[in-house]
Amino acid sequence: MRPISQLLADDVAATVRAEYLEVGIVNVSTLSEALRLRHERENVALEDIAEMVMDQAQIIGAPMEFYTPRTEAEADRVNGRKHSAFGRANSL
């Protein structure tokens, strides 16, 4: 894994924690993509971010799922949230 910024590491920890508290489960696929988009300038591979998400979920004891919605509308139905869950509102 290439070196990552402290900003990305902190965002992973905060995002995983918030997702667990809000939803009760961490969707590794969805969160990893949202984090990748928010930190696109760092050019970190999705797989590396997914590994960080899984590590953080394990640290806090959060259950994980590995479901990738085919569309944003489907993701909204699954997560019961608006598109901002994908980081669109917070994208760089």
mmCIF file of C-alpha atoms in Angstrom:
data_model
loop_
_atom_site.group_PDB
_atom_site.id
_atom_site.type_symbol
_atom_site.label_atom_id
_atom_site.label_comp_id
_atom_site.label_asym_id
_atom_site.label_seq_id
_atom_site.Cartn_x
_atom_site.Cartn_y
_atom_site.Cartn_z
ATOM 1 C CA MET A 1 0.000 0.000 0.000
ATOM 2 C CA ARG A 2 1.317 3.435 -0.875
ATOM 3 C CA PRO A 3 1.632 6.071 1.849
ATOM 4 C CA ILE A 4 -1.581 7.923 2.594
ATOM 5 C CA SER A 5 -2.208 11.319 4.107
ATOM 6 C CA GLN A 6 -3.284 11.800 7.689
ATOM 7 C CA LEU A 7 -6.354 13.593 6.299
ATOM 8 C CA LEU A 8 -7.465 10.447 4.447
ATOM 9 C CA ALA A 9 -6.733 8.206 7.435
ATOM 10 C CA ASP A 10 -8.756 10.476 9.717
ATOM 11 C CA ASP A 11 -11.605 10.628 7.200
ATOM 12 C CA VAL A 12 -11.708 6.824 6.960
ATOM 13 C CA ALA A 13 -11.922 6.501 10.738
ATOM 14 C CA ALA A 14 -14.613 9.184 11.068
ATOM 15 C CA THR A 15 -16.655 7.910 8.115
ATOM 16 C CA VAL A 16 -16.629 4.294 9.278
ATOM 17 C CA ARG A 17 -17.567 5.311 12.815
ATOM 18 C CA ALA A 18 -20.389 7.570 11.588
ATOM 19 C CA GLU A 19 -21.740 4.885 9.241
ATOM 20 C CA TYR A 20 -21.757 2.311 12.032
ATOM 21 C CA LEU A 21 -23.535 4.640 14.446
ATOM 22 C CA GLU A 22 -26.070 5.801 11.844
ATOM 23 C CA VAL A 23 -26.802 2.564 9.975
ATOM 24 C CA GLY A 24 -25.497 -0.176 12.267
ATOM 25 C CA ILE A 25 -23.411 -1.836 9.557
ATOM 26 C CA VAL A 26 -20.488 -0.750 7.397
ATOM 27 C CA ASN A 27 -20.885 -1.211 3.653
ATOM 28 C CA VAL A 28 -17.242 -1.543 2.654
ATOM 29 C CA SER A 29 -17.858 -1.140 -1.091
ATOM 30 C CA THR A 30 -19.986 1.984 -0.842
ATOM 31 C CA LEU A 31 -17.862 3.740 1.773
ATOM 32 C CA SER A 32 -14.619 2.931 -0.020
ATOM 33 C CA GLU A 33 -15.865 4.487 -3.247
ATOM 34 C CA ALA A 34 -17.193 7.570 -1.434
ATOM 35 C CA LEU A 35 -13.837 8.033 0.288
ATOM 36 C CA ARG A 36 -11.930 7.500 -2.961
ATOM 37 C CA LEU A 37 -13.985 10.211 -4.654
ATOM 38 C CA ARG A 38 -13.553 12.655 -1.767
ATOM 39 C CA HIS A 39 -9.777 12.141 -1.852
ATOM 40 C CA GLU A 40 -9.346 11.593 -5.579
ATOM 41 C CA ARG A 41 -6.376 13.956 -5.734
ATOM 42 C CA GLU A 42 -4.372 11.567 -3.570
ATOM 43 C CA ASN A 43 -4.680 8.860 -6.235
ATOM 44 C CA VAL A 44 -5.062 5.992 -3.754
ATOM 45 C CA ALA A 45 -6.358 2.701 -5.162
ATOM 46 C CA LEU A 46 -9.895 1.683 -4.256
ATOM 47 C CA GLU A 47 -8.563 -1.623 -2.933
ATOM 48 C CA ASP A 48 -6.226 0.170 -0.541
ATOM 49 C CA ILE A 49 -9.049 2.342 0.757
ATOM 50 C CA ALA A 50 -11.277 -0.730 1.134
ATOM 51 C CA GLU A 51 -8.548 -2.380 3.218
ATOM 52 C CA MET A 52 -8.418 0.707 5.458
ATOM 53 C CA VAL A 53 -12.218 0.693 5.807
ATOM 54 C CA MET A 54 -12.208 -2.992 6.780
ATOM 55 C CA ASP A 55 -9.397 -2.451 9.276
ATOM 56 C CA GLN A 56 -11.251 0.430 10.900
ATOM 57 C CA ALA A 57 -14.525 -1.529 11.016
ATOM 58 C CA GLN A 58 -12.712 -4.396 12.739
ATOM 59 C CA ILE A 59 -11.153 -2.025 15.264
ATOM 60 C CA ILE A 60 -14.559 -0.704 16.350
ATOM 61 C CA GLY A 61 -16.271 -4.097 16.079
ATOM 62 C CA ALA A 62 -18.674 -3.051 13.337
ATOM 63 C CA PRO A 63 -20.370 -5.659 11.151
ATOM 64 C CA MET A 64 -19.478 -5.363 7.465
ATOM 65 C CA GLU A 65 -21.202 -5.998 4.175
ATOM 66 C CA PHE A 66 -19.722 -6.069 0.698
ATOM 67 C CA TYR A 67 -22.624 -5.039 -1.483
ATOM 68 C CA THR A 68 -22.132 -2.727 -4.457
ATOM 69 C CA PRO A 69 -25.364 -1.159 -5.718
ATOM 70 C CA ARG A 70 -25.704 -1.047 -9.498
ATOM 71 C CA THR A 71 -27.141 2.477 -9.477
ATOM 72 C CA GLU A 72 -27.297 5.397 -7.065
ATOM 73 C CA ALA A 73 -31.074 5.019 -6.913
ATOM 74 C CA GLU A 74 -30.648 1.402 -5.825
ATOM 75 C CA ALA A 75 -28.117 2.512 -3.227
ATOM 76 C CA ASP A 76 -30.625 5.020 -1.898
ATOM 77 C CA ARG A 77 -33.223 2.280 -1.503
ATOM 78 C CA VAL A 78 -30.763 -0.036 0.240
ATOM 79 C CA ASN A 79 -29.307 2.605 2.553
ATOM 80 C CA GLY A 80 -32.427 4.717 2.964
ATOM 81 C CA ARG A 81 -30.343 7.827 2.361
ATOM 82 C CA LYS A 82 -29.816 10.544 -0.185
ATOM 83 C CA HIS A 83 -27.007 10.671 -2.755
ATOM 84 C CA SER A 84 -24.795 12.586 -0.323
ATOM 85 C CA ALA A 85 -23.915 9.222 1.259
ATOM 86 C CA PHE A 86 -21.682 8.715 -1.776
ATOM 87 C CA GLY A 87 -19.693 11.823 -0.999
ATOM 88 C CA ARG A 88 -21.136 13.846 -3.874
ATOM 89 C CA ALA A 89 -21.913 16.781 -1.602
ATOM 90 C CA ASN A 90 -18.427 16.714 -0.108
ATOM 91 C CA SER A 91 -16.402 15.898 -3.219
ATOM 92 C CA LEU A 92 -13.265 17.922 -3.854
#
